[in-house]
Coordinates of C-alpha atoms in Angstrom, one line a residue:
Chain W
M537 CA 15.5 -72.7 35.2
E538 CA 15.5 -73.7 31.6
S539 CA 14.2 -70.7 29.6
Q540 CA 11.4 -72.7 27.8
A541 CA 10.1 -74.0 31.1
L542 CA 10.2 -70.5 32.5
L543 CA 8.3 -69.1 29.5
V544 CA 5.6 -71.7 29.9
L545 CA 5.3 -70.9 33.6
L546 CA 5.0 -67.2 32.9
L547 CA 2.4 -67.7 30.2
F548 CA 0.4 -69.9 32.5
V549 CA 0.4 -67.1 35.1
L550 CA -0.6 -64.6 32.4
V551 CA -3.5 -66.6 31.1
L552 CA -4.9 -67.3 34.6
S553 CA -4.5 -63.7 35.6
I554 CA -6.5 -62.5 32.6
F555 CA -9.3 -64.8 33.4
L556 CA -9.2 -63.8 37.0
G557 CA -9.3 -60.1 36.0
F558 CA -12.5 -60.7 33.9
E559 CA -14.1 -62.5 36.8
L560 CA -13.2 -59.8 39.3
I561 CA -14.4 -56.8 37.3
N562 CA -17.4 -58.3 35.7
K563 CA -20.1 -56.8 37.9
V564 CA -18.9 -53.3 38.7
P565 CA -21.7 -50.7 39.0
S566 CA -21.3 -47.8 36.5
T567 CA -21.1 -45.4 39.5
L568 CA -17.6 -46.8 40.1
H569 CA -16.3 -46.9 36.5
T570 CA -14.0 -43.9 36.9
P571 CA -12.5 -44.9 40.2
L572 CA -12.1 -48.5 38.9
M573 CA -10.3 -47.2 35.9
S574 CA -7.9 -44.8 37.7
G575 CA -7.3 -47.4 40.5
A576 CA -6.5 -50.0 37.8
N577 CA -4.3 -47.5 36.1
A578 CA -2.3 -47.0 39.3
I579 CA -1.8 -50.8 39.5
S580 CA -0.4 -50.7 36.0
G581 CA 2.4 -48.6 37.5
I582 CA 3.7 -51.9 38.8
T583 CA 6.2 -51.6 35.9
I584 CA 8.1 -49.4 38.5
V585 CA 9.6 -52.7 39.7
G586 CA 11.3 -53.2 36.4
A587 CA 12.2 -49.5 36.3
L588 CA 13.9 -49.6 39.7
L589 CA 15.9 -52.7 38.8
A590 CA 17.1 -50.9 35.6
S591 CA 17.9 -47.6 37.3
G592 CA 19.7 -49.1 40.2
G593 CA 21.3 -52.1 38.5
D594 CA 24.8 -52.6 37.1
G595 CA 24.1 -51.6 33.6
T596 CA 25.8 -49.0 31.3
L597 CA 25.2 -45.4 32.0
S598 CA 22.7 -45.2 29.2
S599 CA 20.6 -48.1 30.4
I600 CA 20.7 -46.6 33.9
L601 CA 19.6 -43.2 32.7
V602 CA 16.7 -44.8 30.6
G603 CA 15.7 -46.7 33.7
T604 CA 15.8 -43.6 35.8
F605 CA 13.3 -41.9 33.5
A606 CA 11.2 -45.0 33.7
V607 CA 11.2 -44.7 37.5
F608 CA 10.1 -41.0 37.2
F609 CA 7.1 -41.7 35.0
A610 CA 6.1 -44.9 36.7
S611 CA 6.2 -43.2 40.2
I612 CA 4.0 -40.4 38.9
N613 CA 1.6 -43.1 37.6
V614 CA 1.6 -44.9 40.9
V615 CA 1.5 -42.0 43.4
G616 CA -0.8 -39.8 41.4
G617 CA -3.1 -42.7 40.4
Y618 CA -3.7 -44.0 44.0
L619 CA -4.1 -40.5 45.5
V620 CA -6.5 -39.3 42.9
T621 CA -8.6 -42.5 43.2
N622 CA -8.7 -42.1 46.9
R623 CA -9.8 -38.5 46.5
M624 CA -12.6 -39.6 44.3
L625 CA -13.7 -42.5 46.4
K626 CA -13.9 -40.2 49.5
M627 CA -16.7 -38.4 47.8
F628 CA -18.8 -41.5 47.1
K629 CA -21.2 -41.5 50.1
K630 CA -24.7 -42.7 50.8
K631 CA -26.9 -40.4 52.6
Chain Y
M131 CA 18.5 -60.9 58.5
I132 CA 19.4 -58.6 55.6
S133 CA 20.5 -61.6 53.6
F134 CA 17.1 -63.3 54.3
L135 CA 15.3 -60.1 53.0
Q136 CA 17.3 -60.4 49.9
S137 CA 16.9 -64.1 49.3
P138 CA 15.0 -65.0 46.1
I139 CA 12.4 -67.0 48.1
F140 CA 11.5 -64.0 50.3
V141 CA 11.4 -61.6 47.4
N142 CA 9.2 -63.8 45.4
L143 CA 6.9 -64.5 48.3
A144 CA 6.6 -60.8 48.8
Y145 CA 5.7 -60.4 45.2
I146 CA 3.0 -63.0 45.5
F147 CA 1.6 -61.3 48.6
A148 CA 1.5 -58.0 46.6
S149 CA -0.4 -59.7 43.8
I150 CA -2.9 -61.0 46.4
L151 CA -3.4 -57.5 47.7
F152 CA -4.0 -56.2 44.1
I153 CA -6.6 -58.9 43.5
F154 CA -8.4 -58.1 46.8
G155 CA -8.1 -54.4 46.1
L156 CA -9.7 -54.7 42.7
K157 CA -12.5 -56.9 44.1
M158 CA -13.2 -54.3 46.8
L159 CA -13.3 -51.5 44.2
S160 CA -16.4 -53.1 42.7
S161 CA -18.7 -52.1 45.6
P162 CA -19.2 -48.5 46.8
E163 CA -19.0 -49.5 50.5
T164 CA -15.6 -51.1 50.2
A165 CA -14.1 -49.2 47.3
Q166 CA -12.0 -46.8 49.3
R167 CA -10.5 -49.5 51.5
G168 CA -9.9 -51.5 48.4
N169 CA -7.8 -48.8 46.9
L170 CA -5.8 -48.6 50.1
V171 CA -5.3 -52.4 50.0
S172 CA -4.1 -52.2 46.4
A173 CA -1.8 -49.3 47.3
S174 CA -0.2 -51.3 50.1
G175 CA 0.5 -54.1 47.7
M176 CA 2.3 -51.6 45.5
L177 CA 4.3 -50.2 48.5
I178 CA 5.4 -53.8 49.4
A179 CA 6.5 -54.5 45.8
I180 CA 8.5 -51.3 45.7
L181 CA 10.2 -51.7 49.1
V182 CA 11.1 -55.4 48.4
T183 CA 12.6 -54.4 45.1
L184 CA 14.6 -51.6 46.6
A185 CA 16.0 -54.0 49.2
Q186 CA 17.3 -56.4 46.5
N187 CA 21.0 -56.8 46.1
E188 CA 20.7 -56.4 42.3
I189 CA 20.3 -52.7 43.1
I190 CA 23.7 -51.3 43.7
A191 CA 23.3 -47.6 43.3
Y192 CA 20.5 -45.5 44.8
E193 CA 21.3 -41.9 43.8
Y194 CA 19.6 -41.8 40.4
L195 CA 16.5 -43.8 41.4
L196 CA 16.0 -41.8 44.6
I197 CA 16.0 -38.6 42.6
A198 CA 13.5 -40.0 40.1
L199 CA 11.3 -41.4 42.9
T200 CA 11.3 -38.1 44.7
G201 CA 10.5 -36.2 41.5
G202 CA 7.7 -38.6 40.6
L203 CA 6.3 -38.4 44.2
I204 CA 6.1 -34.6 44.1
V205 CA 4.6 -34.4 40.6
G206 CA 2.1 -37.2 41.5
V207 CA 1.0 -35.6 44.8
L208 CA 0.7 -32.1 43.2
A209 CA -1.2 -33.3 40.1
S210 CA -3.6 -35.5 42.1
S211 CA -4.4 -32.9 44.7
L212 CA -4.7 -29.8 42.5
V213 CA -6.7 -31.2 39.6
K214 CA -10.4 -30.2 39.5
M215 CA -12.9 -33.0 39.4
T216 CA -14.1 -31.8 36.0
S217 CA -10.6 -32.3 34.6
M218 CA -10.5 -35.9 35.8
P219 CA -10.7 -37.5 32.3
E220 CA -7.6 -35.6 31.2
L221 CA -5.6 -36.6 34.2
V222 CA -6.5 -40.2 33.9
A223 CA -5.5 -40.1 30.3
L224 CA -2.1 -38.5 31.2
F225 CA -1.4 -41.0 34.0
N226 CA -2.2 -43.8 31.5
G227 CA 0.3 -42.4 29.1
F228 CA 3.0 -42.2 31.8
G229 CA 2.4 -45.9 32.6
G230 CA 2.9 -46.7 29.0
I231 CA 6.1 -44.7 28.5
A232 CA 7.5 -46.2 31.7
S233 CA 7.0 -49.8 30.4
L234 CA 8.5 -48.8 27.1
L235 CA 11.6 -47.4 28.8
V236 CA 11.9 -50.6 30.9
G237 CA 12.1 -52.5 27.6
V238 CA 14.6 -50.1 26.1
A239 CA 16.8 -50.2 29.2
E240 CA 16.9 -54.0 29.2
F241 CA 17.7 -54.0 25.5
I242 CA 20.7 -51.6 25.7
N243 CA 22.0 -53.4 28.8
P244 CA 25.0 -55.4 27.6
S245 CA 24.1 -58.6 29.5
S246 CA 22.7 -60.5 26.5
A247 CA 18.9 -60.9 26.3
T248 CA 17.4 -64.3 25.6
L249 CA 15.1 -64.8 22.5
I250 CA 12.0 -64.7 24.8
Q251 CA 13.2 -61.5 26.3
L252 CA 13.8 -59.9 22.9
I253 CA 10.2 -60.8 21.8
A254 CA 8.9 -59.4 25.1
I255 CA 10.9 -56.2 24.7
S256 CA 9.5 -55.7 21.2
F257 CA 5.9 -56.1 22.4
T258 CA 6.5 -53.9 25.4
V259 CA 7.9 -51.1 23.2
L260 CA 5.0 -51.5 20.7
I261 CA 2.2 -51.4 23.2
G262 CA 4.0 -48.9 25.5
G263 CA 4.6 -46.5 22.6
I264 CA 1.0 -46.7 21.3
T265 CA -0.3 -46.2 24.9
F266 CA 1.9 -43.2 25.4
S267 CA 1.3 -41.2 22.3
G268 CA -2.4 -42.3 22.1
S269 CA -2.9 -41.1 25.7
L270 CA -1.2 -37.8 25.0
I271 CA -3.6 -37.2 22.0
A272 CA -6.6 -38.2 24.2
F273 CA -5.3 -35.8 26.9
G274 CA -5.0 -33.0 24.2
K275 CA -8.5 -33.7 23.0
L276 CA -10.1 -33.8 26.4
S277 CA -8.4 -30.6 27.6
E278 CA -9.3 -29.0 24.3
I279 CA -5.7 -28.2 23.5
I280 CA -6.4 -29.9 20.2
S281 CA -9.8 -30.2 18.5
G282 CA -12.1 -32.9 19.8
K283 CA -13.4 -33.5 16.2
P284 CA -12.5 -36.7 14.5
L285 CA -9.4 -36.2 12.4
I286 CA -9.4 -38.5 9.4
L287 CA -6.3 -38.8 7.3
L288 CA -6.5 -39.6 3.7
G289 CA -5.9 -43.3 3.3
Q290 CA -5.9 -43.8 7.0
R291 CA -6.2 -47.5 6.8
F292 CA -3.4 -47.8 4.2
V293 CA -1.0 -45.7 6.3
L294 CA -1.9 -47.7 9.5
S295 CA -1.4 -51.1 7.8
T296 CA 1.9 -49.9 6.3
L297 CA 3.1 -48.7 9.7
L298 CA 2.1 -52.0 11.3
L299 CA 4.0 -53.9 8.6
I300 CA 7.1 -51.8 9.2
S301 CA 6.9 -52.4 12.9
L302 CA 6.5 -56.1 12.3
I303 CA 9.7 -56.1 10.1
L304 CA 11.6 -54.1 12.7
I305 CA 10.5 -56.5 15.5
L306 CA 11.6 -59.5 13.4
E307 CA 15.0 -57.8 12.9
L308 CA 15.3 -57.1 16.6
I309 CA 14.6 -60.7 17.5
L310 CA 16.5 -62.5 14.8
A311 CA 19.3 -59.9 14.2
T312 CA 19.6 -61.0 10.6
G313 CA 21.4 -57.8 9.6
L314 CA 19.4 -57.8 6.3
L315 CA 18.1 -54.3 7.0
G316 CA 21.6 -53.0 7.3
I317 CA 21.0 -51.3 10.6
S318 CA 22.1 -52.2 14.1
G319 CA 19.7 -53.6 16.7
Q320 CA 19.7 -50.3 18.6
T321 CA 18.8 -48.3 15.4
A322 CA 16.0 -50.8 14.7
L323 CA 14.7 -50.3 18.3
F324 CA 14.7 -46.5 18.0
V325 CA 13.0 -46.6 14.6
L326 CA 10.4 -49.0 16.1
I327 CA 9.8 -46.5 19.0
G328 CA 9.2 -43.7 16.4
V329 CA 6.8 -45.9 14.4
T330 CA 4.8 -46.9 17.5
L331 CA 4.5 -43.3 18.6
I332 CA 3.1 -42.4 15.2
L333 CA 0.8 -45.4 15.4
G334 CA -0.6 -44.2 18.7
V335 CA -1.4 -40.8 17.3
L336 CA -3.0 -42.2 14.2
L337 CA -5.1 -44.6 16.2
T338 CA -6.5 -41.9 18.5
A339 CA -6.8 -38.8 16.3
P340 CA -9.7 -40.1 14.2
I341 CA -11.9 -40.7 17.3
G342 CA -14.4 -38.0 18.2
G343 CA -15.1 -36.4 21.6
A344 CA -18.2 -38.4 22.3
D345 CA -16.3 -41.7 21.8
M346 CA -13.6 -40.7 24.3
P347 CA -15.0 -43.1 27.0
V348 CA -14.2 -46.0 24.8
V349 CA -10.7 -44.8 24.0
I350 CA -9.8 -44.0 27.6
A351 CA -11.0 -47.5 28.7
L352 CA -9.0 -49.1 25.9
L353 CA -5.8 -47.1 26.6
N354 CA -6.2 -48.1 30.2
S355 CA -6.2 -51.7 29.1
Y356 CA -3.1 -51.2 26.9
S357 CA -1.2 -49.7 29.8
G358 CA -1.8 -52.9 31.7
L359 CA -0.8 -55.1 28.8
A360 CA 2.4 -53.1 28.4
A361 CA 3.2 -53.7 32.1
S362 CA 2.4 -57.3 31.7
S363 CA 4.7 -57.6 28.7
A364 CA 7.4 -55.8 30.7
G365 CA 7.0 -58.7 33.2
F366 CA 8.2 -61.1 30.5
V367 CA 11.2 -58.8 29.9
I368 CA 12.4 -59.0 33.5
N369 CA 10.9 -62.4 34.3
N370 CA 8.8 -61.1 37.0
N371 CA 5.4 -62.5 38.0
V372 CA 4.0 -59.6 39.9
L373 CA 4.2 -57.4 36.7
I374 CA 2.5 -60.1 34.7
V375 CA -0.3 -60.6 37.2
A376 CA -0.9 -56.9 37.9
G377 CA -0.7 -55.9 34.3
A378 CA -3.0 -58.7 33.2
L379 CA -5.6 -57.7 35.8
V380 CA -5.5 -54.1 34.5
G381 CA -5.6 -55.3 30.9
A382 CA -8.7 -57.4 31.6
S383 CA -10.5 -54.7 33.6
G384 CA -9.8 -52.2 30.8
L385 CA -11.2 -54.5 28.2
I386 CA -14.4 -55.1 30.2
L387 CA -14.9 -51.4 30.5
T388 CA -14.3 -50.9 26.8
N389 CA -16.9 -53.6 26.1
I390 CA -19.4 -52.0 28.4
M391 CA -18.9 -48.6 26.6
C392 CA -19.3 -50.1 23.2
K393 CA -22.5 -52.0 24.2
A394 CA -23.9 -48.7 25.6
M395 CA -23.4 -47.2 22.1
N396 CA -24.6 -50.3 20.2
R397 CA -21.4 -50.2 18.2
S398 CA -18.5 -52.6 17.7
L399 CA -15.0 -51.7 18.9
S400 CA -13.7 -51.5 15.3
N401 CA -16.5 -49.2 14.4
V402 CA -15.5 -46.8 17.2
L403 CA -11.8 -47.0 16.3
F404 CA -12.0 -46.8 12.6
G405 CA -15.5 -45.5 11.9
G406 CA -14.8 -41.8 12.3
F407 CA -18.4 -41.6 13.5
G408 CA -19.0 -37.9 14.0
A409 CA -17.3 -37.0 10.7
A410 CA -19.2 -39.5 8.6
S411 CA -22.7 -39.3 10.1
S412 CA -23.2 -35.5 9.8
A413 CA -23.1 -36.0 6.0
T414 CA -25.9 -38.6 6.1
G415 CA -28.4 -36.3 7.8
E416 CA -31.5 -38.2 6.6
S417 CA -33.7 -36.9 9.3
G418 CA -35.2 -34.1 7.1
Q419 CA -38.7 -35.5 7.9
I420 CA -38.7 -34.0 11.4
Q421 CA -41.7 -31.8 11.9
G422 CA -42.5 -29.3 14.6
E423 CA -41.0 -26.3 16.2
V424 CA -38.8 -25.6 19.1
K425 CA -40.7 -24.3 22.2
P426 CA -38.5 -22.2 24.5
I427 CA -39.5 -21.8 28.2
T428 CA -38.4 -19.2 30.7
A429 CA -37.0 -20.2 34.1
E430 CA -40.0 -18.7 35.8
D431 CA -42.4 -20.9 33.9
A432 CA -40.2 -23.9 34.4
Y433 CA -40.2 -23.3 38.1
L434 CA -44.0 -23.3 38.2
I435 CA -44.1 -26.8 36.5
L436 CA -41.3 -28.1 38.8
E437 CA -43.1 -26.8 41.8
A438 CA -46.2 -28.9 40.9
A439 CA -44.2 -32.0 40.0
N440 CA -44.2 -35.2 42.1
S441 CA -41.3 -36.9 40.4
V442 CA -38.3 -35.4 38.6
L443 CA -35.6 -37.2 36.7
V444 CA -32.3 -35.4 36.1
V445 CA -30.3 -36.5 33.0
P446 CA -26.9 -35.0 33.0
G447 CA -24.4 -35.0 30.0
Y448 CA -21.1 -33.5 29.1
G449 CA -22.7 -30.0 29.2
M450 CA -23.1 -30.3 33.0
A451 CA -19.3 -30.8 33.2
V452 CA -18.5 -27.9 30.9
S453 CA -20.6 -25.4 32.9
Q454 CA -19.7 -27.0 36.3
A455 CA -23.3 -27.1 37.2
Q456 CA -23.2 -30.2 39.4
H457 CA -23.4 -28.2 42.7
V458 CA -26.5 -26.2 41.7
V459 CA -28.0 -29.4 40.4
R460 CA -27.7 -31.0 43.8
E461 CA -29.1 -27.8 45.4
L462 CA -32.1 -27.9 43.1
G463 CA -32.6 -31.6 43.8
E464 CA -32.7 -31.0 47.5
L465 CA -35.2 -28.1 47.2
L466 CA -37.4 -30.4 45.1
E467 CA -37.2 -33.1 47.7
D468 CA -38.1 -30.6 50.4
N469 CA -41.1 -29.8 48.2
G470 CA -42.3 -33.4 48.5
C471 CA -41.0 -34.4 45.0
E472 CA -39.1 -37.6 44.3
V473 CA -35.8 -36.9 42.5
K474 CA -33.6 -39.4 40.7
Y475 CA -30.7 -39.1 38.4
A476 CA -30.4 -41.2 35.2
I477 CA -26.9 -41.6 33.9
H478 CA -26.0 -43.1 30.6
P479 CA -22.8 -45.1 30.6
V480 CA -21.2 -43.0 27.9
A481 CA -22.4 -39.6 29.1
G482 CA -19.4 -37.3 29.4
R483 CA -15.9 -38.0 28.4
M484 CA -14.9 -41.1 30.4
P485 CA -16.7 -44.1 31.9
G486 CA -18.5 -42.9 35.0
H487 CA -17.7 -39.2 34.4
M488 CA -21.2 -37.9 35.6
N489 CA -21.2 -40.1 38.7
V490 CA -17.9 -38.6 39.8
L491 CA -19.2 -35.0 39.3
L492 CA -22.4 -35.7 41.2
A493 CA -20.5 -37.5 44.0
E494 CA -18.3 -34.4 44.2
A495 CA -21.5 -32.3 44.7
N496 CA -22.6 -34.7 47.5
V497 CA -25.4 -36.5 45.7
S498 CA -25.9 -39.9 47.3
Y499 CA -24.9 -42.7 45.0
D500 CA -28.1 -44.7 45.6
V501 CA -30.2 -42.1 43.7
L502 CA -28.0 -42.5 40.6
A503 CA -29.8 -44.9 38.2
E504 CA -28.9 -46.5 34.9
P505 CA -31.0 -46.3 31.8
D506 CA -32.4 -49.8 32.2
D507 CA -33.7 -48.9 35.7
V508 CA -35.4 -45.7 34.7
N509 CA -36.8 -46.5 31.3
P510 CA -39.6 -48.8 32.5
L511 CA -40.8 -46.0 34.9
M512 CA -40.5 -43.2 32.4
D513 CA -44.3 -42.9 31.9
T514 CA -44.8 -42.1 35.5
I515 CA -42.3 -39.2 35.6
D516 CA -43.6 -35.7 35.6
V517 CA -40.5 -33.8 34.6
C518 CA -37.2 -34.8 33.0
I519 CA -34.5 -32.2 33.2
V520 CA -31.9 -32.9 30.5
I521 CA -28.7 -31.0 31.3
G522 CA -26.3 -30.7 28.4
A523 CA -27.0 -34.2 27.2
N524 CA -27.9 -34.8 23.6
D525 CA -27.1 -38.1 21.8
V526 CA -27.9 -40.3 24.9
V527 CA -31.5 -39.0 24.9
N528 CA -32.1 -38.9 21.2
P529 CA -35.4 -40.7 20.3
D530 CA -34.0 -41.3 16.8
A531 CA -32.1 -44.2 18.4
R532 CA -35.5 -46.0 18.7
E533 CA -37.6 -44.4 16.0
N534 CA -35.5 -43.6 13.0
E535 CA -33.8 -46.6 11.3
G536 CA -31.9 -44.2 9.0
S537 CA -30.2 -42.5 12.0
P538 CA -26.5 -43.4 12.6
I539 CA -27.3 -44.0 16.2
Y540 CA -30.3 -46.3 15.5
G541 CA -30.3 -49.1 18.0
M542 CA -28.2 -47.4 20.7
P543 CA -29.8 -47.8 24.1
V544 CA -30.9 -44.3 25.2
I545 CA -32.7 -42.8 28.2
E546 CA -36.2 -42.4 26.8
V547 CA -36.9 -39.0 28.3
D548 CA -39.5 -38.1 25.6
R549 CA -41.9 -40.5 27.3
A550 CA -42.0 -38.4 30.5
R551 CA -44.9 -35.9 30.8
T552 CA -42.7 -32.9 30.3
V553 CA -39.0 -32.6 29.3
F554 CA -36.9 -29.6 30.0
I555 CA -33.8 -29.4 27.9
L556 CA -31.0 -27.1 29.1
K557 CA -28.9 -26.1 26.2
R558 CA -26.7 -23.3 25.2
S559 CA -28.1 -23.1 21.6
M560 CA -29.6 -25.3 19.0
A561 CA -26.2 -26.8 18.0
A562 CA -26.1 -30.6 17.3
G563 CA -24.5 -33.0 19.8
F564 CA -21.0 -34.3 19.4
A565 CA -22.2 -37.0 17.0
G566 CA -23.3 -34.1 14.8
I567 CA -26.8 -35.5 14.3
D568 CA -30.2 -33.9 14.6
N569 CA -32.2 -34.5 17.7
P570 CA -36.0 -34.7 17.2
L571 CA -36.4 -34.6 21.0
F572 CA -36.2 -30.8 20.8
L573 CA -39.2 -30.7 18.6
K574 CA -41.5 -33.0 20.5
E575 CA -44.9 -31.8 21.8
N576 CA -43.8 -32.2 25.5
S577 CA -40.3 -30.7 25.1
R578 CA -39.4 -27.3 26.4
M579 CA -36.1 -25.7 25.7
L580 CA -34.4 -23.7 28.5
F581 CA -31.7 -21.9 26.6
G582 CA -28.6 -20.5 28.3
D583 CA -25.7 -21.7 30.4
A584 CA -26.8 -24.7 32.4
K585 CA -25.4 -23.4 35.7
E586 CA -27.1 -20.0 35.3
S587 CA -30.4 -21.5 34.3
I588 CA -30.4 -23.9 37.3
S589 CA -29.3 -21.1 39.7
T590 CA -32.3 -19.1 38.5
L591 CA -34.6 -22.1 39.3
V592 CA -33.0 -22.5 42.7
S593 CA -33.5 -18.8 43.5
E594 CA -37.2 -19.1 42.4
F595 CA -37.6 -21.9 44.8
K596 CA -36.1 -19.9 47.6
T597 CA -38.3 -16.8 47.2

């Protein structure tokens, strides 16, 4: 695809997602602010997709090594983020 | 079959499916009944995205990435299962920082990869490095402040704004050099990139260091937003929709939380970021007109009043987290209920060190979430409440916010505990709150100070009830 057309498409996706995000989160009760934050934080670990491609791709040794460190940090973010959110949410009970 | 799993159409459909799971997951996170399932839905989206990526034929070597994945898995599992609930703000800050540095590294790896990057990718790389770097070092400073490795006090550098704007200007020049490769600076693109990384890391430190402990909820929410924006920006680097969508969702949710926190303090974001609130306001202590004296109360006398009370409102603050009093608080609440008293908890949005901090601690102690109320719900009923128990909260119950126009917190929505019949204030000593301002609540006619460690004081009350 022509790179300008691709850029427009990606920007389109970006703008719509930001609006969607505002709509989704708008009415979160304050009880859930921490789990929402740590759950969202885990989602931001999606950068692991880019990290995996850099670490396992056909780059130079240095780009592969940098990518490998990215995988390490992103996977802590993903695994730790989801687990700790789950641990918190397990405690939220109504009696 | 394998070739179908690697075909671009399948991979992209899988990414779209993962995005849908993230969206539903976030939606479900906004209600206590569905939140836990929502988190699982979002996690399965992540798993799908990772597995599909691993199956792509662009990935030719697995040894490094498997080592890194295993290492990250172990660290993540250990950190999330060993951390105490009271240390949750630190951990969230640290995870945020890791997300930021990961996005930064993705940008760097793409830059040093010899396959030439397009103009758009170069712009995206610059932004990813900028936001990722600020997120990383900013989160580390927040982590240090929250875990008290470094002082929680606002640290204001001389000429803070000048240094900040200079650094921003330098990073802008470096970014232009990275994109246009004019060679005017006399340095290679890689050198420019590394200098840019250094500058962004300093920027992150300078942006976070001036922010005091009580403003931490805003910072954490903002850094959370940044980590999402960094991931979204990394999506432009590798032309990947799922990064853009997921990152933008996180960026938006972080911004909403930031906004809620700012509103709860009646301050603008720039005032929180650049105001150096705690440092500046202690100098302007104009509340010299406060009259009255502090009236201490013993736990025994407090018990007698509580025993006769029909309605009790508990208002926790950071002090409850420090003394880990949440479990004895719940025990006291149950004993009061057994005694025929109605018990509610009023939680200010910025109580503690991160959004929802008090709610997490009380949930850990098994307090049902439907008795946790927000200031707007309890303030209209305040006149009917017999006893308010303020546990280690200060600024969020300060009547100056309503009564003293000269106070730096004037206009901030607070929990109006002074309107209750009796207020117990559990406090270690007469020290001022984190905002460093006087609290006339302590001197009001209906206030009684219960000095000492919150956990010990409440334990004494609990044992009084049991005898």
